[in-house]
Short mmCIF file of the C-alpha atoms (twelve columns), coordinates in Angstrom:
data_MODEL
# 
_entry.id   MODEL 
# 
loop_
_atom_site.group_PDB 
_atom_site.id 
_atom_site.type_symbol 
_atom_site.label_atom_id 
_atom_site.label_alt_id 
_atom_site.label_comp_id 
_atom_site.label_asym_id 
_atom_site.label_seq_id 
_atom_site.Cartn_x 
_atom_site.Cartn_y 
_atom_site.Cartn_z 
_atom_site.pdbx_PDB_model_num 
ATOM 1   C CA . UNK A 1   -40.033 -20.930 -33.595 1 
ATOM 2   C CA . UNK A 2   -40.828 -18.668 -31.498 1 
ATOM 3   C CA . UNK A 3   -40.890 -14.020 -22.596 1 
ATOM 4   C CA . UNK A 4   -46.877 -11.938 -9.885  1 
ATOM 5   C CA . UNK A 5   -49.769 -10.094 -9.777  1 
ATOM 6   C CA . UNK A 6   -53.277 -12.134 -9.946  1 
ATOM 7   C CA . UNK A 7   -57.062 -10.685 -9.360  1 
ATOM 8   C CA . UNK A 8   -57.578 -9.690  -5.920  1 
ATOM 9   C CA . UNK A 9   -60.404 -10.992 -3.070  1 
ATOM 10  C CA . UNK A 10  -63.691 -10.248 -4.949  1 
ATOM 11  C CA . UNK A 11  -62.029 -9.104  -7.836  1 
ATOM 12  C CA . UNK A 12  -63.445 -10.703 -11.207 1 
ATOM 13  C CA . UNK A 13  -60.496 -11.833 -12.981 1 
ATOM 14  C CA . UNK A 14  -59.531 -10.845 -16.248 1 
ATOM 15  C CA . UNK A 15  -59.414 -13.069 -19.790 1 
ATOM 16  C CA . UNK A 16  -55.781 -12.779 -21.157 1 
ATOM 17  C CA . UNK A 17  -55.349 -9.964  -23.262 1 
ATOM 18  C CA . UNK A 18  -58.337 -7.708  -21.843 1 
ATOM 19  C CA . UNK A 19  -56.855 -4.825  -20.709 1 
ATOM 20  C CA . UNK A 20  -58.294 -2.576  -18.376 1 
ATOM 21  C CA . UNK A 21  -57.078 1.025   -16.522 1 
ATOM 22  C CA . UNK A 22  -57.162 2.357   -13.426 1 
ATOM 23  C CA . UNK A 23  -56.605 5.643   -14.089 1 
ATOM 24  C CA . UNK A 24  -52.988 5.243   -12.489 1 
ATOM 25  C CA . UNK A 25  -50.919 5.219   -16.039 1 
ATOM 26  C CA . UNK A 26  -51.052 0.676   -15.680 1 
ATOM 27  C CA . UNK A 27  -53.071 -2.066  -18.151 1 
ATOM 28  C CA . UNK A 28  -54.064 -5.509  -16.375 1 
ATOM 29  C CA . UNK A 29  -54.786 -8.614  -17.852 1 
ATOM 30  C CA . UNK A 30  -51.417 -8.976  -19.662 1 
ATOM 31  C CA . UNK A 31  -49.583 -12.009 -19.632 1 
ATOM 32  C CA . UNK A 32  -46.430 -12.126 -18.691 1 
ATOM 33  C CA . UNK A 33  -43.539 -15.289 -19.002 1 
ATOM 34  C CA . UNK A 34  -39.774 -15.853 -18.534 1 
ATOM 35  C CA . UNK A 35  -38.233 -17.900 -20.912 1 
ATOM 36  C CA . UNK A 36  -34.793 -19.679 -22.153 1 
ATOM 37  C CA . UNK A 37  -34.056 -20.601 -25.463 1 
ATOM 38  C CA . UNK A 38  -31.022 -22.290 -26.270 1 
ATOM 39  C CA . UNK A 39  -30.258 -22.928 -30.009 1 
ATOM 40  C CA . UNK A 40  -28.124 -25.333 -31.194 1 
ATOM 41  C CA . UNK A 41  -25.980 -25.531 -34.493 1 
ATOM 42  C CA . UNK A 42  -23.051 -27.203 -35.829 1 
ATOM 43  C CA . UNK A 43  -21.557 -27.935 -32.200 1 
ATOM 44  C CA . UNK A 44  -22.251 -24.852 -30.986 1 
ATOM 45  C CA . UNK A 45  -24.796 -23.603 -28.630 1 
ATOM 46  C CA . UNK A 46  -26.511 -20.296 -27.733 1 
ATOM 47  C CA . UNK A 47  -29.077 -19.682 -24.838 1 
ATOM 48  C CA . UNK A 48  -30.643 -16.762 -24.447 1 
ATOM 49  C CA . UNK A 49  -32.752 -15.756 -21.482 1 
ATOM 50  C CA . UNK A 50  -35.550 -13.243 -22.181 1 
ATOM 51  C CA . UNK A 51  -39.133 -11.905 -20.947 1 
ATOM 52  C CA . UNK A 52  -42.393 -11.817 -23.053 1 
ATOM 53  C CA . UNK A 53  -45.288 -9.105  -21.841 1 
ATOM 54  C CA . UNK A 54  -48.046 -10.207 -24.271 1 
ATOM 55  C CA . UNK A 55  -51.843 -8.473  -24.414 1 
ATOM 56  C CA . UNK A 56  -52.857 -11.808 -26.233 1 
ATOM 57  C CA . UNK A 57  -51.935 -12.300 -29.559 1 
ATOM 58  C CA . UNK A 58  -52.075 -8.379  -30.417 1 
ATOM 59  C CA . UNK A 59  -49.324 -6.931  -28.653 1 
ATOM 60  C CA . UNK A 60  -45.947 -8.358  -27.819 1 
ATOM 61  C CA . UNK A 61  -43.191 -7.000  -25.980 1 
ATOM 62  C CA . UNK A 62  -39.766 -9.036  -25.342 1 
ATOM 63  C CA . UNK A 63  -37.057 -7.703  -22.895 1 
ATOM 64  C CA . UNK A 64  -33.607 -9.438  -23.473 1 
ATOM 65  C CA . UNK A 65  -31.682 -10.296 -20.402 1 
ATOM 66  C CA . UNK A 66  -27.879 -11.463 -20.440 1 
ATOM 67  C CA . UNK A 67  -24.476 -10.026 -19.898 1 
ATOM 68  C CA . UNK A 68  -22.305 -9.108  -23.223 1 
ATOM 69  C CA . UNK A 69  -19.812 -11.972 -23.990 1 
ATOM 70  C CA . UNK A 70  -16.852 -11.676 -27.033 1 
ATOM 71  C CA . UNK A 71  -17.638 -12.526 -30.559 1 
ATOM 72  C CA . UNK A 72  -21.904 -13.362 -29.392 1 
ATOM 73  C CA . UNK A 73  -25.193 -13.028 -31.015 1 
ATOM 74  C CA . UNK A 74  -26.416 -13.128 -27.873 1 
ATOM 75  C CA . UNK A 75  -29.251 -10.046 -26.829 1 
ATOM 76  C CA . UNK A 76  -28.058 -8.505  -23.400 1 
ATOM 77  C CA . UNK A 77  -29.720 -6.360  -20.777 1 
ATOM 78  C CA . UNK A 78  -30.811 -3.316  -22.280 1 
ATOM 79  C CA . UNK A 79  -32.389 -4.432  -25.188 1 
ATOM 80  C CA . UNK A 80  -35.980 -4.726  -26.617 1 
ATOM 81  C CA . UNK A 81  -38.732 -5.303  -28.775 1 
ATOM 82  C CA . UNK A 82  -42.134 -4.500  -29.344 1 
ATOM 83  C CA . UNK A 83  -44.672 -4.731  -31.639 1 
ATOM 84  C CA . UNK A 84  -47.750 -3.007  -31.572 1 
ATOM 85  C CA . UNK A 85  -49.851 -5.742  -33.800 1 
ATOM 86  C CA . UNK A 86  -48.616 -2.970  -36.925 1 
ATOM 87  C CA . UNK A 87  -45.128 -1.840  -36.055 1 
ATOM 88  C CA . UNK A 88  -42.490 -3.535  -34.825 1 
ATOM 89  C CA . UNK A 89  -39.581 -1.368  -33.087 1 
ATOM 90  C CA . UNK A 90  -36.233 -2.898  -32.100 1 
ATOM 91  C CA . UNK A 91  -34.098 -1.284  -29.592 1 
ATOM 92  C CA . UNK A 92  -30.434 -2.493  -29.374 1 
ATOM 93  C CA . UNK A 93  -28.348 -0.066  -27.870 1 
ATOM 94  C CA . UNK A 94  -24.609 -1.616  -29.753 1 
ATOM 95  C CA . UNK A 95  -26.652 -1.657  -32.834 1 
ATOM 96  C CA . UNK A 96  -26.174 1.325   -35.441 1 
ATOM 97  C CA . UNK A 97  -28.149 2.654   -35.652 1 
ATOM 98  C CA . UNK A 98  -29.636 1.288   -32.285 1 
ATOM 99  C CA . UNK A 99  -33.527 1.481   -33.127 1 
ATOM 100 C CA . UNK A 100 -34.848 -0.794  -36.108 1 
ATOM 101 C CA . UNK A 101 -38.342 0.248   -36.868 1 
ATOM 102 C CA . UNK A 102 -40.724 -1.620  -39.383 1 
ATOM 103 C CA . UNK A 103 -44.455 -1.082  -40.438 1 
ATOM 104 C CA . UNK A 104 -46.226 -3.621  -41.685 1 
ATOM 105 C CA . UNK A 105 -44.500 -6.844  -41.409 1 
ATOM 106 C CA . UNK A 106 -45.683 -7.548  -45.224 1 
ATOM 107 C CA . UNK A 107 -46.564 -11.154 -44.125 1 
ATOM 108 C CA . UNK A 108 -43.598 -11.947 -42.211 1 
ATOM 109 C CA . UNK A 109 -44.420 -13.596 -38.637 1 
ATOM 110 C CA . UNK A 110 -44.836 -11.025 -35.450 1 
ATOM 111 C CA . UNK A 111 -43.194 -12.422 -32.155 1 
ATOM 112 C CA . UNK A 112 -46.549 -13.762 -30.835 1 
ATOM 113 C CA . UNK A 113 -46.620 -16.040 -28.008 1 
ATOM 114 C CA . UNK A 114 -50.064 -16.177 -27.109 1 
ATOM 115 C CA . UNK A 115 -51.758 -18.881 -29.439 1 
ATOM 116 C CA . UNK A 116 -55.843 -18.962 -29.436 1 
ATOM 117 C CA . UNK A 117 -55.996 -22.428 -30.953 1 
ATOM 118 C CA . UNK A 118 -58.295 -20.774 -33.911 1 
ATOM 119 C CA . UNK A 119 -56.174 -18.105 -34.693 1 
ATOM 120 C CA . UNK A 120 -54.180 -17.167 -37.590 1 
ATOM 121 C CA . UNK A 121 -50.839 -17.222 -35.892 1 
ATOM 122 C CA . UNK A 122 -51.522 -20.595 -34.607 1 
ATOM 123 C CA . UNK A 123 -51.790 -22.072 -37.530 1 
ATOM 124 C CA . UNK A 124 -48.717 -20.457 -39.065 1 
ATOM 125 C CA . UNK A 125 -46.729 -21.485 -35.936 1 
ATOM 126 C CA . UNK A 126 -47.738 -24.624 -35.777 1 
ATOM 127 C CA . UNK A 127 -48.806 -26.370 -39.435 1 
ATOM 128 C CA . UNK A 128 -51.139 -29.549 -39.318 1 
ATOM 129 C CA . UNK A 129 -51.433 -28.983 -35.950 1 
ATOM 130 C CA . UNK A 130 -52.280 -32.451 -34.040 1 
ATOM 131 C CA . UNK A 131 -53.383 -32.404 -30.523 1 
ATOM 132 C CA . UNK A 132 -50.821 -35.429 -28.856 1 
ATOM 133 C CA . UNK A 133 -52.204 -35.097 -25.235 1 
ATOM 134 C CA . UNK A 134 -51.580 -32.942 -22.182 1 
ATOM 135 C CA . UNK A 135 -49.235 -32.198 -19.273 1 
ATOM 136 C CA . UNK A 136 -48.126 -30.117 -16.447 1 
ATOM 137 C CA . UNK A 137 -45.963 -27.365 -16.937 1 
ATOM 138 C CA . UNK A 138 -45.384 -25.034 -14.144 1 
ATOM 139 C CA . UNK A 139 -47.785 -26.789 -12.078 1 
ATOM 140 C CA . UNK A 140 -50.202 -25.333 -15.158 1 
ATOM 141 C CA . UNK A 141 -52.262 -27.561 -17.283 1 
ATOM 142 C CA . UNK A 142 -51.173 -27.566 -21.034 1 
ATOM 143 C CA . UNK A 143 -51.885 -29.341 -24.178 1 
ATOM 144 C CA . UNK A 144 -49.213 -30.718 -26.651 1 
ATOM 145 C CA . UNK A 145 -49.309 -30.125 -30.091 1 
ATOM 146 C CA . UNK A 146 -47.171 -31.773 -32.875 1 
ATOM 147 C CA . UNK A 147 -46.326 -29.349 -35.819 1 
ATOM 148 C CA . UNK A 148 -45.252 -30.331 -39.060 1 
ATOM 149 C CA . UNK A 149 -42.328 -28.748 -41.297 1 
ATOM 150 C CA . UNK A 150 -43.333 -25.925 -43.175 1 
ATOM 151 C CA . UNK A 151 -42.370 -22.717 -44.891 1 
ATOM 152 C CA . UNK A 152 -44.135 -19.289 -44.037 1 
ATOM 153 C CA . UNK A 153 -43.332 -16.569 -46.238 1 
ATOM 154 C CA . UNK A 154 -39.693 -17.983 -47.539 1 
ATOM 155 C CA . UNK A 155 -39.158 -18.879 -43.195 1 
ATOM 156 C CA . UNK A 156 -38.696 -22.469 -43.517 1 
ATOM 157 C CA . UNK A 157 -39.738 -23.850 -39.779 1 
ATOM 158 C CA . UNK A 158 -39.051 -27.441 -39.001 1 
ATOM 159 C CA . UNK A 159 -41.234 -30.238 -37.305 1 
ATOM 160 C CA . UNK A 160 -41.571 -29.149 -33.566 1 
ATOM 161 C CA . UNK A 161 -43.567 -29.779 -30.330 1 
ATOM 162 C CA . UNK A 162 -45.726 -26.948 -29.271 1 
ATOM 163 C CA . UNK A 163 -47.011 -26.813 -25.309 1 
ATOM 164 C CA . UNK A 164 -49.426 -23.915 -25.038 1 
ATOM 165 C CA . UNK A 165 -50.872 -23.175 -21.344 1 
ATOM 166 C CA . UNK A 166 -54.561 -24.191 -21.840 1 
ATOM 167 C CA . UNK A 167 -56.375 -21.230 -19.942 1 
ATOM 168 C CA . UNK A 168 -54.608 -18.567 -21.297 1 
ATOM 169 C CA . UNK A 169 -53.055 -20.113 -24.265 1 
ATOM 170 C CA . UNK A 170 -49.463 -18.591 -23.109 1 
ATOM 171 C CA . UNK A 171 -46.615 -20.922 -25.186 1 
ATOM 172 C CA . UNK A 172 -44.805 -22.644 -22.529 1 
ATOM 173 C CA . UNK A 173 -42.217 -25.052 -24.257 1 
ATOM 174 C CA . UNK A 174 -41.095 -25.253 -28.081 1 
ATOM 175 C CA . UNK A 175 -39.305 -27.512 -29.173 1 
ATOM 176 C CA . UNK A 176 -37.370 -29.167 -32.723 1 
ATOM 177 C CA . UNK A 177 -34.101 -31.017 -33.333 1 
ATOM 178 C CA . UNK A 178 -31.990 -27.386 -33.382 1 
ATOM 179 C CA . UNK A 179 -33.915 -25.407 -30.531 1 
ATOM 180 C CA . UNK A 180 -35.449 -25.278 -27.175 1 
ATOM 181 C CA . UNK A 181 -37.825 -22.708 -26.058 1 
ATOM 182 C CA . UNK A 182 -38.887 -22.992 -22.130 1 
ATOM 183 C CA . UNK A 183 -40.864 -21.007 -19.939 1 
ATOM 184 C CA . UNK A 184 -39.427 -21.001 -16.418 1 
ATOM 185 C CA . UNK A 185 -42.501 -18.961 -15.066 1 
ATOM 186 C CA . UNK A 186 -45.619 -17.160 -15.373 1 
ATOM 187 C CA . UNK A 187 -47.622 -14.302 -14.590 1 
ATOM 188 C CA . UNK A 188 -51.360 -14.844 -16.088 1 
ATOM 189 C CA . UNK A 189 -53.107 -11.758 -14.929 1 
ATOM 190 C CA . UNK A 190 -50.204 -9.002  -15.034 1 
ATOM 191 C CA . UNK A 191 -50.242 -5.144  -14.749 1 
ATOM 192 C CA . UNK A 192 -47.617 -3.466  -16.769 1 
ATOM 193 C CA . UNK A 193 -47.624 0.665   -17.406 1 
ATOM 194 C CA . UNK A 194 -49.127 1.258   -20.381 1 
ATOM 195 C CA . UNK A 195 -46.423 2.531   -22.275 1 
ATOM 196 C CA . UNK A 196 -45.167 -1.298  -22.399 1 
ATOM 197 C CA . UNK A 197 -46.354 -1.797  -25.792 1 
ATOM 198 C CA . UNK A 198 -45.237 2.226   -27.717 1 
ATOM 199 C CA . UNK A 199 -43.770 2.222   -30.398 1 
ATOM 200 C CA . UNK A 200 -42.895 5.367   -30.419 1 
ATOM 201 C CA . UNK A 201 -39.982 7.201   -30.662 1 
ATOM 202 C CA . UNK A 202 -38.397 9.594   -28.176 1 
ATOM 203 C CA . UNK A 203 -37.844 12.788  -28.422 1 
ATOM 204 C CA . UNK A 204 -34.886 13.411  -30.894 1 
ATOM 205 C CA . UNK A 205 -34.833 9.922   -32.108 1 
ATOM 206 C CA . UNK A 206 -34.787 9.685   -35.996 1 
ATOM 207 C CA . UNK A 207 -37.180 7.227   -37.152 1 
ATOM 208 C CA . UNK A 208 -34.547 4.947   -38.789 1 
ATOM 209 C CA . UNK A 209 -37.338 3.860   -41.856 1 
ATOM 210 C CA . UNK A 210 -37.201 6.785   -43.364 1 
# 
């Protein structure tokens, strides 16, 4: 299991993930999604509604969006993540301490959601992958993929469908018997500052890993 700007007139557009400058402090040719995922588990439900700023499958950024409820797992507004394709920092502002920083995920799976169908991360997201055909999502062309069960260093992930935009390969809906993960829109070409994937710390911060 598993978050708009577009080239202007006579402006050659971008492949996802290849960022350029402009000199201005922003990166284009991000991709950029809104997403709900609502997990389900003995009777109860949670949804969660967050954002995903991904330069491919190399750099990930989530930004949680909800407002704080009694007694809830639930990530509100405020709080992040990032990883930097080596570090992953984790900013939750009720947390203590409120940043959770690792390097080197030591095989553990990074919060990728763009899926090149060759890549390694595919095929830990989605074992024996099998192409089942293709649909519309978002008025966006995508192909289905069936995923069998499977365990990925000790994460034991259960048989899902997988529906990956086909020109950018941007996930737009996961789903399994306990979980739904759906895109509710897109931004293929975006320009974010390009701070948006740092993992560094501010000024004054301890680095809570060591």
């Amino acid at each position: 299991m598993a978050a708009f700007a577009v080239a202007g007139c006579g402006q050659a557009p971008q492949p996802p993930g290849a960022e350029t400058t402009d000199g201005t402090g922003q990166a284009s040719g991000m991709v950029r999604g809104r997403y709900t995922m609502t997990i389900s588990q003995e009777g109860l439900e949670l949804r969660q509604e967050y954002e995903v700023i991904a330069d491919g499958d190399r750099r990930t950024r989530i930004n949680y969006f909800g407002e704080p409820e009694p007694d809830s797992e639930r990530r509100t507004d405020g709080n992040w993540m990032v990883w930097d394709g080596r570090v992953l920092l984790d900013f939750n502002p009720d947390g203590e301490p409120a940043y959770t920083r690792i390097e080197n995920l030591d095989g553990g799976l990074p919060p990728v959601y763009v899926y090149p169908q060759s890549s390694q991360h595919f095929a830990r997201a989605c074992a024996n992958a099998r192409p089942i055909g293709s649909h519309v999502l978002l008025g966006r062309a995508a192909v289905r993929y069936a995923c069998a069960p499977s365990t990925v260093e000790g994460e034991v992930q259960e048989a899902h469908e997988m529906s990956l935009d086909q020109a950018t390969g941007l996930l737009l809906k996961d789903s399994a018997k306990t979980y739904t993960v759906v895109a509710s829109e897109i931004e293929p070409n975006a320009t974010v500052d390009t701070g948006t994937f740092s993992t560094d710390l501010s000024a004054g911060v301890e680095d809570p890993s060591h």
